[in-house]
Coordinates of C-alpha atoms and ligand atoms in Angstrom, one line a residue:
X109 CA -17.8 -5.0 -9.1
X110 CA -17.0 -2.3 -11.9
X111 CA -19.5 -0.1 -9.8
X112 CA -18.6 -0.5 -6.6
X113 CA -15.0 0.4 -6.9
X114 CA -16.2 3.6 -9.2
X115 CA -18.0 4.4 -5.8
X116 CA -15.4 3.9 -3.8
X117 CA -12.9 6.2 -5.6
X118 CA -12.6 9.9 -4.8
X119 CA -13.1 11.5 -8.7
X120 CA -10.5 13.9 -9.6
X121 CA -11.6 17.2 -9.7
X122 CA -14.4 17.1 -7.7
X123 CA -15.5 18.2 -4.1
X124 CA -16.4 15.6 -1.8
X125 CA -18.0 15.2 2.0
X126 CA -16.7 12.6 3.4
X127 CA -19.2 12.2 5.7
X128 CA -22.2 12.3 3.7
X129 CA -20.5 10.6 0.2
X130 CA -19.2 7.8 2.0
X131 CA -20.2 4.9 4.3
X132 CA -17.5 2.9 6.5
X133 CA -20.3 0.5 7.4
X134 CA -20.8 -0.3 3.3
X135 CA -20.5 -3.5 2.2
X136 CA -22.0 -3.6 -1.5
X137 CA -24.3 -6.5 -2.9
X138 CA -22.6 -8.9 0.0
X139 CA -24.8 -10.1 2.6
X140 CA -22.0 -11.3 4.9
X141 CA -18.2 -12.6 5.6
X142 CA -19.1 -15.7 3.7
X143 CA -21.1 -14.5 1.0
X144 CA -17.5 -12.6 -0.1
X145 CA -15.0 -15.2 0.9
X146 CA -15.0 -17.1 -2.4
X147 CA -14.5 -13.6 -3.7
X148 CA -11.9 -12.8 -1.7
X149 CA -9.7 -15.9 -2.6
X150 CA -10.5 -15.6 -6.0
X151 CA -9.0 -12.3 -6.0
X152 CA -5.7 -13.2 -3.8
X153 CA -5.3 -15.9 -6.3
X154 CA -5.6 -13.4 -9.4
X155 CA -2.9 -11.1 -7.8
X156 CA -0.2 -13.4 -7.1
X157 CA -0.4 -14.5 -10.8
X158 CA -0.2 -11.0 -11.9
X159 CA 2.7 -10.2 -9.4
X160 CA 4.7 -12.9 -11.1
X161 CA 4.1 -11.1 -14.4
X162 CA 5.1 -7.8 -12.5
X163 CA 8.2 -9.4 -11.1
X164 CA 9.3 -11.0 -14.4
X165 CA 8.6 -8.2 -16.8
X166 CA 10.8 -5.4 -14.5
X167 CA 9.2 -2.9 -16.2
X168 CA 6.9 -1.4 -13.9
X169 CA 6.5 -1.0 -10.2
X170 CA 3.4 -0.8 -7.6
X171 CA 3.5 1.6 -5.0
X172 CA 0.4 1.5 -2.7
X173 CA -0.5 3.6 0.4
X174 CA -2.3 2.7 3.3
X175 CA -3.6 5.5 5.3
X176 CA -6.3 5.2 8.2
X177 CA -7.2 6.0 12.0
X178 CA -5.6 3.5 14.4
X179 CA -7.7 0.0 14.6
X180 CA -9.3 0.2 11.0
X181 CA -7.2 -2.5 10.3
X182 CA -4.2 -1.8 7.6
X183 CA -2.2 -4.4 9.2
X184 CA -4.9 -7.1 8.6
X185 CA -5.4 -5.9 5.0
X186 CA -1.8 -6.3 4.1
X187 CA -1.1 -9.2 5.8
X188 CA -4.5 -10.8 3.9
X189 CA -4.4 -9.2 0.9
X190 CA -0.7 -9.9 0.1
X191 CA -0.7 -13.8 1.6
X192 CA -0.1 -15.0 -1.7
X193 CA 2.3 -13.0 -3.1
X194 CA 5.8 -13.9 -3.6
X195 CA 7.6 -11.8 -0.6
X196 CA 10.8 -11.6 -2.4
X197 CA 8.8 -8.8 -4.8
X198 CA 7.3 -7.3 -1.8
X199 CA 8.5 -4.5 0.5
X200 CA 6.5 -3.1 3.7
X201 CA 7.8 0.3 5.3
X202 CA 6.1 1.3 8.1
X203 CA 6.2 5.0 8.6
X204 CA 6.6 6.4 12.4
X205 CA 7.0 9.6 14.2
X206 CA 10.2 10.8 12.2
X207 CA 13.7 10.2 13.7
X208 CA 16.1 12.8 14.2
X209 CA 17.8 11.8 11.0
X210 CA 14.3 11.8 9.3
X211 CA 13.8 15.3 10.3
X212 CA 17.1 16.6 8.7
X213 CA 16.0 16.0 5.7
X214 CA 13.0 17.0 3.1
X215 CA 9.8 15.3 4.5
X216 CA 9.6 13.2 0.9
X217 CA 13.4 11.8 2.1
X218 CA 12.6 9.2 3.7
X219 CA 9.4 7.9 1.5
X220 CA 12.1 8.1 -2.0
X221 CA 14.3 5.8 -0.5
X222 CA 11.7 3.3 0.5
X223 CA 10.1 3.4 -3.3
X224 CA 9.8 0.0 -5.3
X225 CA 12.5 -1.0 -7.5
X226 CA 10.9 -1.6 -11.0
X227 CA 9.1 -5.2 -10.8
X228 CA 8.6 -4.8 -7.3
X229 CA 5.4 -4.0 -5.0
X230 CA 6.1 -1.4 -2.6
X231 CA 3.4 -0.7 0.5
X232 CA 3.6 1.9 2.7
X233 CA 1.6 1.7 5.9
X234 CA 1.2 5.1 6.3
X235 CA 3.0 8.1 4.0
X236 CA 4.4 11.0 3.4
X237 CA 0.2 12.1 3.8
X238 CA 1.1 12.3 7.5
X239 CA 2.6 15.5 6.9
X240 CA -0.9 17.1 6.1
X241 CA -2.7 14.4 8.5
X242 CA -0.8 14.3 12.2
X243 CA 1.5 17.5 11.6
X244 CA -2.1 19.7 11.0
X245 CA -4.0 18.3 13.3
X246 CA -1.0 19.0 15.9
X247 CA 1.1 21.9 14.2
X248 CA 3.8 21.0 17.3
X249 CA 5.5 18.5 15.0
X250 CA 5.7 21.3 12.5
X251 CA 7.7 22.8 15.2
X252 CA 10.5 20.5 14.9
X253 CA 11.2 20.0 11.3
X254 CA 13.3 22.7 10.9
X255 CA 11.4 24.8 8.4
X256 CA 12.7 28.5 7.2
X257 CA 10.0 31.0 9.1
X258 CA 9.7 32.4 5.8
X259 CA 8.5 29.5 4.5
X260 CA 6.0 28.4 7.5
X261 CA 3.2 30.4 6.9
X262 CA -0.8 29.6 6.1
X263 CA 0.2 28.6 2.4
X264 CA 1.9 25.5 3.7
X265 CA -0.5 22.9 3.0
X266 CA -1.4 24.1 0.0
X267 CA 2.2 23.6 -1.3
X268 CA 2.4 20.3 0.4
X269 CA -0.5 19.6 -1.4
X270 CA 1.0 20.5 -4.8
X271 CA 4.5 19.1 -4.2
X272 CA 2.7 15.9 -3.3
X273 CA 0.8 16.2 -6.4
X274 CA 4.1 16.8 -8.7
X275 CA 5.9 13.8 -6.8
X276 CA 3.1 11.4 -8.0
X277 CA 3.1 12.7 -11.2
X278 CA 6.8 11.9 -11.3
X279 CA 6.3 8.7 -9.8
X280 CA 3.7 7.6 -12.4
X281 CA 5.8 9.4 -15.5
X282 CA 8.5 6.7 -14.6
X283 CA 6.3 3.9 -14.7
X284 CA 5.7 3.8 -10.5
X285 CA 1.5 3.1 -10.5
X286 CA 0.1 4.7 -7.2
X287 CA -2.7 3.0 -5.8
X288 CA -4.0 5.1 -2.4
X289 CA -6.6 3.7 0.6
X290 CA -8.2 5.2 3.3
X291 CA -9.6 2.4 5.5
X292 CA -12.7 4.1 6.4
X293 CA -13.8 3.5 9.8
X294 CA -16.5 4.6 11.9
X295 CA -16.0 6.1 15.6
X296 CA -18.4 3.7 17.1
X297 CA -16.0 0.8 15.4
X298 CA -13.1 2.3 16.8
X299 CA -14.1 2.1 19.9
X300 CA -15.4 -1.4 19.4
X301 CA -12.0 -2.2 18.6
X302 CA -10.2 -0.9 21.4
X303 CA -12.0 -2.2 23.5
X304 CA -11.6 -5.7 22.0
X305 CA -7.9 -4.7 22.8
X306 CA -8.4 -4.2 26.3
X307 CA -11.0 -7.5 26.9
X308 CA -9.2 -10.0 24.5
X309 CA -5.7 -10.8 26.4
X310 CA -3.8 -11.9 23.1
X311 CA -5.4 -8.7 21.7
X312 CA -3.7 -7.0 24.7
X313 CA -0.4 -6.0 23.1
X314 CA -2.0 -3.7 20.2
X315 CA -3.6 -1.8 22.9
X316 CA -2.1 1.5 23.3
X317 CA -2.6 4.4 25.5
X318 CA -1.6 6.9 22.9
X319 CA -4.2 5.5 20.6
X320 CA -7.0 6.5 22.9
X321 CA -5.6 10.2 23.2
X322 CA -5.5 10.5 19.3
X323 CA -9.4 9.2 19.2
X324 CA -10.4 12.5 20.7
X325 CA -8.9 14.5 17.1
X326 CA -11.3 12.0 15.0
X327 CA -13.3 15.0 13.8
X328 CA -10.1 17.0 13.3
X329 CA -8.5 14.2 11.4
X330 CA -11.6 13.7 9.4
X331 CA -11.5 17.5 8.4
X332 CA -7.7 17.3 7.7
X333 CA -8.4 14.1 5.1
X334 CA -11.4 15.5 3.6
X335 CA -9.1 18.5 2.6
X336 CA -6.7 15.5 1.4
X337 CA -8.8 14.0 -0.3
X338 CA -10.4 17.2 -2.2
X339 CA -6.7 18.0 -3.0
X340 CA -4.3 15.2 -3.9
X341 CA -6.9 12.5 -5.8
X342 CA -5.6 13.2 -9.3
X343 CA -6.1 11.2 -12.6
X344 CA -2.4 9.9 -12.1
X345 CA -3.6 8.8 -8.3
X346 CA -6.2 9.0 -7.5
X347 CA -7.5 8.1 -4.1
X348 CA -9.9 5.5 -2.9
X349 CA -11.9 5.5 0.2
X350 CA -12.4 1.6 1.7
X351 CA -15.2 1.4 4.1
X352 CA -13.6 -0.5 6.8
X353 CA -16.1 -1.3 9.4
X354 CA -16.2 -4.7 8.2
X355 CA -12.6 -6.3 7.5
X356 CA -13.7 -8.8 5.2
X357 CA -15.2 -5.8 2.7
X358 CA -12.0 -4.1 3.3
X359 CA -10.1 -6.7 2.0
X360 CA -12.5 -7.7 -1.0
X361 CA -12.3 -4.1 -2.1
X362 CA -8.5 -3.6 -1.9
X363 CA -8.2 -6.7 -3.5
X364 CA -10.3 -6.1 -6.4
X365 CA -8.4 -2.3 -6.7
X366 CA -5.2 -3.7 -6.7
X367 CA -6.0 -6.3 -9.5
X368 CA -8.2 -4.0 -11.7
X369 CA -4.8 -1.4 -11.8
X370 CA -2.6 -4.7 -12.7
X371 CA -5.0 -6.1 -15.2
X372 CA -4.8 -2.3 -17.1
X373 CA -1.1 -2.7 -17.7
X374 CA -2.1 -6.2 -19.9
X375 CA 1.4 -7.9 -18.2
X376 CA 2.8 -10.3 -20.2
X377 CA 6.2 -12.5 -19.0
X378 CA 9.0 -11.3 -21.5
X379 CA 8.9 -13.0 -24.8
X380 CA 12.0 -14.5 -25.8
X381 CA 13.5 -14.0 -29.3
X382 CA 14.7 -16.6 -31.5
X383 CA 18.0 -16.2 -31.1
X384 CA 17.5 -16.6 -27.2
X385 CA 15.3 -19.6 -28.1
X386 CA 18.1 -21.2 -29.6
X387 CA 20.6 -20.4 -27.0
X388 CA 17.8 -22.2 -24.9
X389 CA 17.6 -25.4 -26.8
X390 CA 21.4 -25.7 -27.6
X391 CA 21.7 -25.1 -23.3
X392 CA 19.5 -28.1 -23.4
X393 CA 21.3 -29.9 -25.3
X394 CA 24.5 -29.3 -24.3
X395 CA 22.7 -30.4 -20.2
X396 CA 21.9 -33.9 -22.0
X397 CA 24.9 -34.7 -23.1
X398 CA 27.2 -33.6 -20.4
X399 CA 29.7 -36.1 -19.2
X400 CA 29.4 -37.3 -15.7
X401 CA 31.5 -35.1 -13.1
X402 CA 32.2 -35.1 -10.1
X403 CA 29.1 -34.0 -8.4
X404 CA 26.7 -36.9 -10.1
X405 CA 24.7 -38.3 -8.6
X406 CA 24.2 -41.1 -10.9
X407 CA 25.4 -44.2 -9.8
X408 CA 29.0 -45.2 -10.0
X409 CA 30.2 -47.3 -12.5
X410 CA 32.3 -50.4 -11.7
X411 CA 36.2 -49.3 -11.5
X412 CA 37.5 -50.1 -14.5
X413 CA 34.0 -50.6 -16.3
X414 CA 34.4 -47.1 -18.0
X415 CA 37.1 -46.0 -20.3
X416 CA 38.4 -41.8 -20.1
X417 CA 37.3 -39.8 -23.6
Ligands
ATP523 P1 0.3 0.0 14.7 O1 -0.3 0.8 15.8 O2 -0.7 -0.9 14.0 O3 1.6 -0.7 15.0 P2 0.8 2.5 13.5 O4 1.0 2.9 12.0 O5 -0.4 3.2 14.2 O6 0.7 1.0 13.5 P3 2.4 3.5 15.6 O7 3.8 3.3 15.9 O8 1.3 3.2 16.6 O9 2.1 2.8 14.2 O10 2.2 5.0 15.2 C1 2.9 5.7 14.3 C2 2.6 7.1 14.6 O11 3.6 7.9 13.9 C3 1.3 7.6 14.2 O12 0.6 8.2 15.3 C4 1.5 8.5 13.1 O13 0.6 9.6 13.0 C5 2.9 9.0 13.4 N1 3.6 9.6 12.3 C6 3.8 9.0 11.1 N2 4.4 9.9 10.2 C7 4.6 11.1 10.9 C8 5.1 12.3 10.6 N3 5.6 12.6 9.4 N4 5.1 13.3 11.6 C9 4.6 13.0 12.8 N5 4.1 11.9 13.1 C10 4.0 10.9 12.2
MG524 MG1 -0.8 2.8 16.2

């Protein structure tokens, strides 16, 4: 397993073609959907034990990032990979096209206030990456965000590159751990997909119009990621590229990520001291020997039967 994720990662530093480095149809030593769902459960299992740990030691937080073409299934993968985790530690922000409000701020504005408290597992399906994903494949939504002409010139992604580096670096600094996906999927999938969408009438509602539209930039959004990639997958986050043709692979290998980054911070549930172990046992104590009031449940004695301390 140690190999495939080191093949699925984008190494720091390096220059990468996303077309030739990477295969969304991959699916490592598995031969099929069953072959991995022992795995799979195994690994859903491992996570929601170490989440507890997470949780109770409020110490450090998980932030992870989906970021895909429409239909590669980041949905699925959250809704799968997190079905045994303890919602109460999770939070799911879905970004969309940005609101008014949205765009009268900073384009990071709106992704701080949706970070994980400390203890906590934050997800965000899709980022502040859409500002060097959907704004440069169509520079129109540049247009409305309000940015000093001085300031919107050709260097723009590049510092949008670097701010985003700094940011994670800040994130991770203050004990945030950034995990980021691509869900790799093919063209020919796609399509597949939407046109499951159209044929399958309780897949009907995903289907959207807008979705088709976007499919004709999948070369343009392939260029704009590959740039991404070869600029924001740093030691402190670096990025991972999920092949996603197959959703069960998909799901192993975000899985087995996500529990490999926990398993590095060795999480332990807070050891008590002595002195709180003795508060504990005098608590316990004290619970044994209460007097019945007058919420017990145990049964009442006859009147009379019991004299007052
Ligand atoms: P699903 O279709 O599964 O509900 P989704 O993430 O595709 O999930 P949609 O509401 O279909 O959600 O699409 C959200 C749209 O918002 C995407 O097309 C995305 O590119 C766009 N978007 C997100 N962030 C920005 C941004 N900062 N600027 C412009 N568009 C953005
Ligand atoms: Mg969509």
């Amino acid at each position: 397993m140690d190999n495939l994720l080191a093949s699925l990662i984008v190494p720091p530093g390096k220059k990468i073609d996303l077309r030739n480095d990477y295969d969304p149809g991959h699916i490592g030593h598995f031969m099929s959907k069953e072959d991995a769902e022992d795995a799979i459960a195994a690994g859903i299992r491992l996570l929601s034990l170490q989440q507890d740990k997470l949780y109770a030691q409020d110490t450090y937080a998980l932030l992870i990032i989906f970021q895909a073409m429409d239909a590669a299934g980041k949905d699925s993968t959250i809704k799968h990979v997190m079905s045994g985790v303890n919602p109460q530690g999770v939070q799911v922000t879905s970004f969309k096209v940005p609101s008014v409000e949205e765009l009268n701020h900073d384009y990071l504005w709106r992704n701080y206030i949706a970070l994980p408290r400390r203890g906590d597992i934050g997800i965000f399906n899709r980022s502040y990456y859409e500002e060097v994903l959907v704004v440069r494949v169509h520079p129109e939504y540049l247009a409305r965000q309000h940015i000093p002409p001085e300031l919107n010139d050709r260097n723009l992604w590049n510092r949008r590159f670097d701010e985003i580096n700094h940011f994670e670096k800040y994130l991770t600094d203050n004990g945030i751990i950034v995990l980021k996906f691509f869900l790799y999927v093919s063209k020919e999938e796609q399509k597949r997909r939407f046109l499951q969408r159209v044929e399958e009438p309780d897949k009907n509602w995903k289907f959207s119009a807008a979705d088709i539209h976007e499919r004709a930039f999948f070369e343009d959004y392939m260029e704009a990621y590959e740039d991404m990639f070869n600029h924001t997958s740093t030691a402190n986050a670096p990025w991972y590229i999920i092949p996603a043709d197959h959703k069960w692979f998909t799901r192993l290998a975000v899985v087995s990520v996500i529990h490999r980054a926990l398993d590095k911070l060795q999480l332990e549930y807070p050891k008590v001291t002595t002195e709180e172990k003795d508060a504990l046992l005098k608590a316990k104590a004290d619970m044994e020997n209460e007097s019945d009031g007058p919420g017990s449940t145990r049964k009442k004695e006859k009147k009379g039967g019991r004299k007052k301390a």
